[in-house]
Tab-separated table of C-alpha atoms and ligand atoms in Angstrom:
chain	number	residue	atom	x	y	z
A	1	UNK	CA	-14.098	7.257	11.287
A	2	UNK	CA	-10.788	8.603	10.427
A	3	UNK	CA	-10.192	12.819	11.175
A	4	UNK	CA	-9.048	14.422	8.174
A	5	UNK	CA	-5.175	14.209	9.573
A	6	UNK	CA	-5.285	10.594	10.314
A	7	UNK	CA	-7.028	9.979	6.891
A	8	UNK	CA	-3.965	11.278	5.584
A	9	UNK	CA	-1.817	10.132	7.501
A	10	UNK	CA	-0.278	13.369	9.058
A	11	UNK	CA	-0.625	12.046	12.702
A	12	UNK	CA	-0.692	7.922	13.577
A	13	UNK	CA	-2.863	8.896	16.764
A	14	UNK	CA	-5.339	5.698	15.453
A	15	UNK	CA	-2.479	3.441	15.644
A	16	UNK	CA	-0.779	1.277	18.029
A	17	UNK	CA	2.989	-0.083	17.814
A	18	UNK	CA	3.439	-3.807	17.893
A	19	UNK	CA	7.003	-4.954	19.189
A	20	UNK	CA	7.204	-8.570	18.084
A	21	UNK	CA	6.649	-8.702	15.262
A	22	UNK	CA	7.339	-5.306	14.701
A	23	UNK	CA	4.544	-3.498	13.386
A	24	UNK	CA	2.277	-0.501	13.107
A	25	UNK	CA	-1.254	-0.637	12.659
A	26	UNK	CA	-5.056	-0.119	13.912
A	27	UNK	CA	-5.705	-1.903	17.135
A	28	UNK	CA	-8.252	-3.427	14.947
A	29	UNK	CA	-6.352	-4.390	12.307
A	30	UNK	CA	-3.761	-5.343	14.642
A	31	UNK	CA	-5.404	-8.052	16.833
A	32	UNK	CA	-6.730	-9.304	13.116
A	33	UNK	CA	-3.312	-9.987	11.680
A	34	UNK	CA	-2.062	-11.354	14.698
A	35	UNK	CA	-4.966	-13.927	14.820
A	36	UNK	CA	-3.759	-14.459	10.890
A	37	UNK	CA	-0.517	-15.002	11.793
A	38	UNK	CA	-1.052	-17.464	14.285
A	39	UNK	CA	-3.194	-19.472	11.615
A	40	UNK	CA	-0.177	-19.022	9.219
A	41	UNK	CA	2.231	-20.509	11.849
A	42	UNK	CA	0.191	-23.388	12.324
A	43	UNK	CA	1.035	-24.536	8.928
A	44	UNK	CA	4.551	-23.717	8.964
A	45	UNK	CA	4.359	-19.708	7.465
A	46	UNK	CA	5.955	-16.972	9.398
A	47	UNK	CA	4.121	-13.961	8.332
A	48	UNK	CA	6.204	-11.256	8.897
A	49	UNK	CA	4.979	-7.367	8.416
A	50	UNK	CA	7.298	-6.097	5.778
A	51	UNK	CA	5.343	-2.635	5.709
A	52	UNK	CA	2.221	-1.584	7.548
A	53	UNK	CA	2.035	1.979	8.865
A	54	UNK	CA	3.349	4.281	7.365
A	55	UNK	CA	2.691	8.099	7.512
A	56	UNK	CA	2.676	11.217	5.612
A	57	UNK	CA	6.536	12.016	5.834
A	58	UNK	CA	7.540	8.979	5.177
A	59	UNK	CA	5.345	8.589	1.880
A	60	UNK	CA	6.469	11.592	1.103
A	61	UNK	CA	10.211	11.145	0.987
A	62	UNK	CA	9.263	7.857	-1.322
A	63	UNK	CA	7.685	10.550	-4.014
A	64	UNK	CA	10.467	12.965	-3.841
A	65	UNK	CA	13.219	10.184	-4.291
A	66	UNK	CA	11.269	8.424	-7.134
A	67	UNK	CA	10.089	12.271	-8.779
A	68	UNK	CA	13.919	13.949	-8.406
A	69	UNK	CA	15.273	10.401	-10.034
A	70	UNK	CA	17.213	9.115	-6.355
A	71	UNK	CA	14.746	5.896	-6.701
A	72	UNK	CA	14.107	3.458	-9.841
A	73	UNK	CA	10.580	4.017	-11.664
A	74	UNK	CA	9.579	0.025	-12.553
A	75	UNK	CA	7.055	-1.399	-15.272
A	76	UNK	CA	4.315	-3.720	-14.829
A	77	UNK	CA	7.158	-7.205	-14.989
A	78	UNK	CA	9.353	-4.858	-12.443
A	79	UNK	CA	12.124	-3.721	-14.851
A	80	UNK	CA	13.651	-0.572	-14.372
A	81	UNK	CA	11.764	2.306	-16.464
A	82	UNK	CA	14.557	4.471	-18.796
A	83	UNK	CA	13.371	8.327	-17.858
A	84	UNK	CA	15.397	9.856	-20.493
A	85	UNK	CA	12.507	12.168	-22.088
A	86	UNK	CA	10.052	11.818	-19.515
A	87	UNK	CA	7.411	14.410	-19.336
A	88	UNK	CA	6.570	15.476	-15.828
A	89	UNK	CA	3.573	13.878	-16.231
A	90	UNK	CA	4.410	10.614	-17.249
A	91	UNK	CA	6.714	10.588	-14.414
A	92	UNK	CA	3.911	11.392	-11.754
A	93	UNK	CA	1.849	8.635	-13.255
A	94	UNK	CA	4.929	5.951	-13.242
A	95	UNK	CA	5.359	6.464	-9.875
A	96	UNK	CA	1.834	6.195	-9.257
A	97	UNK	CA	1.909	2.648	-11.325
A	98	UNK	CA	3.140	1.506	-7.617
A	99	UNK	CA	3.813	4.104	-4.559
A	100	UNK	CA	0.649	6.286	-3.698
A	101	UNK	CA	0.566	10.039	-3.561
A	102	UNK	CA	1.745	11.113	-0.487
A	103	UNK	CA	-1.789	11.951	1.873
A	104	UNK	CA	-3.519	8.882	-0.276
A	105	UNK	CA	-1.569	5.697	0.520
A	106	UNK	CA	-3.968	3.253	2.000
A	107	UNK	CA	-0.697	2.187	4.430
A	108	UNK	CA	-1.435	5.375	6.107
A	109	UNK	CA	-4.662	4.167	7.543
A	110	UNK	CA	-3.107	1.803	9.510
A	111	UNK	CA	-5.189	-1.536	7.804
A	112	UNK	CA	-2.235	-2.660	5.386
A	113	UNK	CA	0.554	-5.007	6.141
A	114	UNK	CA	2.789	-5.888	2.637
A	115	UNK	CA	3.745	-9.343	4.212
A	116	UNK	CA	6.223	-12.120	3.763
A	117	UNK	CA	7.508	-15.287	4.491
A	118	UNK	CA	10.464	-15.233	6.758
A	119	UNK	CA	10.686	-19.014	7.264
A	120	UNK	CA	11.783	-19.085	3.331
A	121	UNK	CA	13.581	-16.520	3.405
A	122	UNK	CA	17.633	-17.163	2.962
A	123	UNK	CA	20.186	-14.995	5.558
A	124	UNK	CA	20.337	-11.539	5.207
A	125	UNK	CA	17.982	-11.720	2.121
A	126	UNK	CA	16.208	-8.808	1.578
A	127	UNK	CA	12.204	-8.990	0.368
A	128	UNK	CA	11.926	-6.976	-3.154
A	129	UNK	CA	8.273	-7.005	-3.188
A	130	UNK	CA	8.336	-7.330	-7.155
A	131	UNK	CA	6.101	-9.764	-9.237
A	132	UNK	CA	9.054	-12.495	-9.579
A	133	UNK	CA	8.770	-13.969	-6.237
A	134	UNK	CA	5.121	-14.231	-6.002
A	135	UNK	CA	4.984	-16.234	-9.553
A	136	UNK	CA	5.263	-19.716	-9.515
A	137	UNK	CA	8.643	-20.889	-8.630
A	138	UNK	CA	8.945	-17.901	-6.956
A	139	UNK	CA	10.428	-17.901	-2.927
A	140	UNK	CA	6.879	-16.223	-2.012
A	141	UNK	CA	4.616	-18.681	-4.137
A	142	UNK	CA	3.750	-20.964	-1.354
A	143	UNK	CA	2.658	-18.116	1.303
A	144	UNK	CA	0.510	-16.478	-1.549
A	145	UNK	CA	-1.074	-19.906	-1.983
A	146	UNK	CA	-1.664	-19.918	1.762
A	147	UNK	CA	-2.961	-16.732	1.764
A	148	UNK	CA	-5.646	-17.379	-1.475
A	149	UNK	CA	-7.339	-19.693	1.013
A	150	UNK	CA	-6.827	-18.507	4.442
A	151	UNK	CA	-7.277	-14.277	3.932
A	152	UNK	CA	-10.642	-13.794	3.559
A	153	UNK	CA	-11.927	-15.511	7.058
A	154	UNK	CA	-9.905	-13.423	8.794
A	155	UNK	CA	-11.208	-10.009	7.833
A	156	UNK	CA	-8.276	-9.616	5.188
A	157	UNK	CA	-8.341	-8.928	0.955
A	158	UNK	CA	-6.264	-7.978	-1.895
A	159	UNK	CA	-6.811	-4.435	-2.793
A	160	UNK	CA	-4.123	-4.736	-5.647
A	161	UNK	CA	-4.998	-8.200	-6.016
A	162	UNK	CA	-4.530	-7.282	-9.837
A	163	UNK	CA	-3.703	-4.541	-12.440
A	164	UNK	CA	-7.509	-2.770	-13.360
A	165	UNK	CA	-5.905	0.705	-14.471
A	166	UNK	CA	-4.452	1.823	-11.168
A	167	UNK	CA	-1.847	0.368	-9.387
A	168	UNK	CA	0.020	-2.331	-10.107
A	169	UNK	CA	-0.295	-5.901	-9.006
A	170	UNK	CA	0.549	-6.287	-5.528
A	171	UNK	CA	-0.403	-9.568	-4.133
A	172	UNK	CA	1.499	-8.855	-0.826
A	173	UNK	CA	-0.554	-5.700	0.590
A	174	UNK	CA	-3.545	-7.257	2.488
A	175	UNK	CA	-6.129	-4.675	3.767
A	176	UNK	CA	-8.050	-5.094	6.801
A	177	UNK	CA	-11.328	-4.598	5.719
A	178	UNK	CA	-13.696	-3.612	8.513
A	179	UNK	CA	-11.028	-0.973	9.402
A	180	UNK	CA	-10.042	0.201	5.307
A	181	UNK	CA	-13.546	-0.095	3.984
A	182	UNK	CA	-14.701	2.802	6.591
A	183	UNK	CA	-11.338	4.634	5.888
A	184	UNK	CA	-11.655	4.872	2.083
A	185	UNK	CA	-14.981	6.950	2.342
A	186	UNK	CA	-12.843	9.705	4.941
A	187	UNK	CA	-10.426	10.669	2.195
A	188	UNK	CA	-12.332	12.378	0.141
A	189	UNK	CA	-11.285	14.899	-2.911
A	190	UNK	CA	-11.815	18.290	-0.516
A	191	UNK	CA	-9.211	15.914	2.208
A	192	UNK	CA	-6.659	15.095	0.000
A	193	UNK	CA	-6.765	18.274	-1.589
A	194	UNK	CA	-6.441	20.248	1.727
A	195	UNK	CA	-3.057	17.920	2.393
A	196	UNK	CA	-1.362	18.411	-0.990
A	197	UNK	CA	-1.845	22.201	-0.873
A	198	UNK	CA	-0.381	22.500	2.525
A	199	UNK	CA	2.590	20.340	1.063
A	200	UNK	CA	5.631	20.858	-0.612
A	201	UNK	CA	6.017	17.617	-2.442
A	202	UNK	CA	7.659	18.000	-6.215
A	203	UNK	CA	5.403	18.297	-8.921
A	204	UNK	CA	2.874	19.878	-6.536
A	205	UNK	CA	0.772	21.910	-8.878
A	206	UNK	CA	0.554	19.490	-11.254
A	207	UNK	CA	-0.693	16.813	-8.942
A	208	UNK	CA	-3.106	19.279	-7.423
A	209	UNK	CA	-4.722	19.532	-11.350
A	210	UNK	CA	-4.907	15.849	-11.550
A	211	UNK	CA	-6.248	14.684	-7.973
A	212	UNK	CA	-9.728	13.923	-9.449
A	213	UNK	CA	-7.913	11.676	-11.656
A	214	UNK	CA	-5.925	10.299	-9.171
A	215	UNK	CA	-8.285	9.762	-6.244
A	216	UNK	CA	-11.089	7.896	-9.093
A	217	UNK	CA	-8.210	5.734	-10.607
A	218	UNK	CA	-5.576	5.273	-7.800
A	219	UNK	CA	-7.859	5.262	-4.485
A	220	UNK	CA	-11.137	4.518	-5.417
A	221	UNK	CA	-10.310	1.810	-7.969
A	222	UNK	CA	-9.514	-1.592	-6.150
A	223	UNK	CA	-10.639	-4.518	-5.875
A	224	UNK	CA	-13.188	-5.067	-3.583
A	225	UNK	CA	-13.582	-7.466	-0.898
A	226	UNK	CA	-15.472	-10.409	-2.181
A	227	UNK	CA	-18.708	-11.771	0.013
A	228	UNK	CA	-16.238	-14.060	2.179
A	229	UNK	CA	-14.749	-11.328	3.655
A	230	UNK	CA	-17.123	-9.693	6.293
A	231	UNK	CA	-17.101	-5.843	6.892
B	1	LIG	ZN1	1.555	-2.035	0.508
């Protein structure tokens, strides 16, 4: 059970830092992907934490850049959106298409990892986590076709395994589900709207109007972990 600032992600006091790799996460979740990892290297992967905890401040300088126009908004393919005419609305919910609302980012309950391969990866590339290089032919097809078959047994799903009127696609972010599955049921509405209010992020009142909306289509609605997957 997560306390309504670790829900949130306003304090990482239900995380532990991980050196090598470098990584964030629930001691839980943790010891799960480092078990998942070692499978992966067994077969030639080196799964390597792109993302994994990530807290309220840093969420929320990933709104402000992508709300005040500092950050690209991207479509569904991951082409840059044109904002010329965009209603404030339309851009909450583009940015919501893939970065959560600061206090309701799944990363911040430290049971996501966005991963990669870094034994594919070419010097000094840098990961763009965008639908090309998960399709086939794409430098992250083999690792996803590693992790279709290896995920589950180790605790692990696909929240954004695919688009269902939320977020967007992303393949990458695996969820540790003994540790997420308890998490999701701590943010509630009264939570989340407790964190916004005491915020200052752009388009605050706005958001505040539509958090029912939000939580129901951005939080609540992934998809699940299917029976392989114990929790
Ligand atoms: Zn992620």
């Amino acid at each position: 059970m997560l306390d309504e600032f670790q829900a949130t992600g306003r304090v990482r006091t239900h995380v532990v830092q991980h050196d090598v790799p470098r990584f964030a996460a629930h001691p839980d979740t943790a010891a799960a992907f480092l078990r998942l990892r070692a499978a992966a290297a067994r077969d030639g992967i080196v799964l390597e934490p792109y993302s994994s905890f990530r807290g309220y401040a840093a969420q929320s300088r990933i709104w402000e850049r992508k709300f005040r126009g500092h950050a690209p908004l991207y479509d569904i393919e991951g082409r840059v959106r044109d904002r010329a005419g965009m209603s404030e609305d339309e851009v909450i919910w583009h940015i919501l298409d893939w970065s959560a609302l600061p206090g309701a980012s799944r990363h911040q309950w430290g049971s996501e990892i966005d991963v990669v391969d870094a034994a594919v990866m070419p010097p000094g590339y840098k990961p763009q986590l965008l639908p090309a290089e998960v399709a086939d032919g794409g430098l992250f097809a083999p690792l996803h076709r590693w992790l279709d078959a290896h995920i589950h047994e180790h605790g692990f799903f696909r929240p954004y395994a695919r688009y269902q009127g939320g977020m967007f696609a992303e393949p990458w972010h695996l969820s540790y589900a003994p540790v997420s599955m308890r998490a999701i049921d701590d943010l509630s509405l009264d939570v989340l709207r407790r964190c916004t209010e005491a915020s200052d992020i752009p388009g605050k009142a706005r958001v505040l109007e539509l958090l029912p909306e939000i939580l129901e289509r951005h939080v609540r609605n992934i998809v699940p972990p299917p029976p392989g997957c114990a929790w």
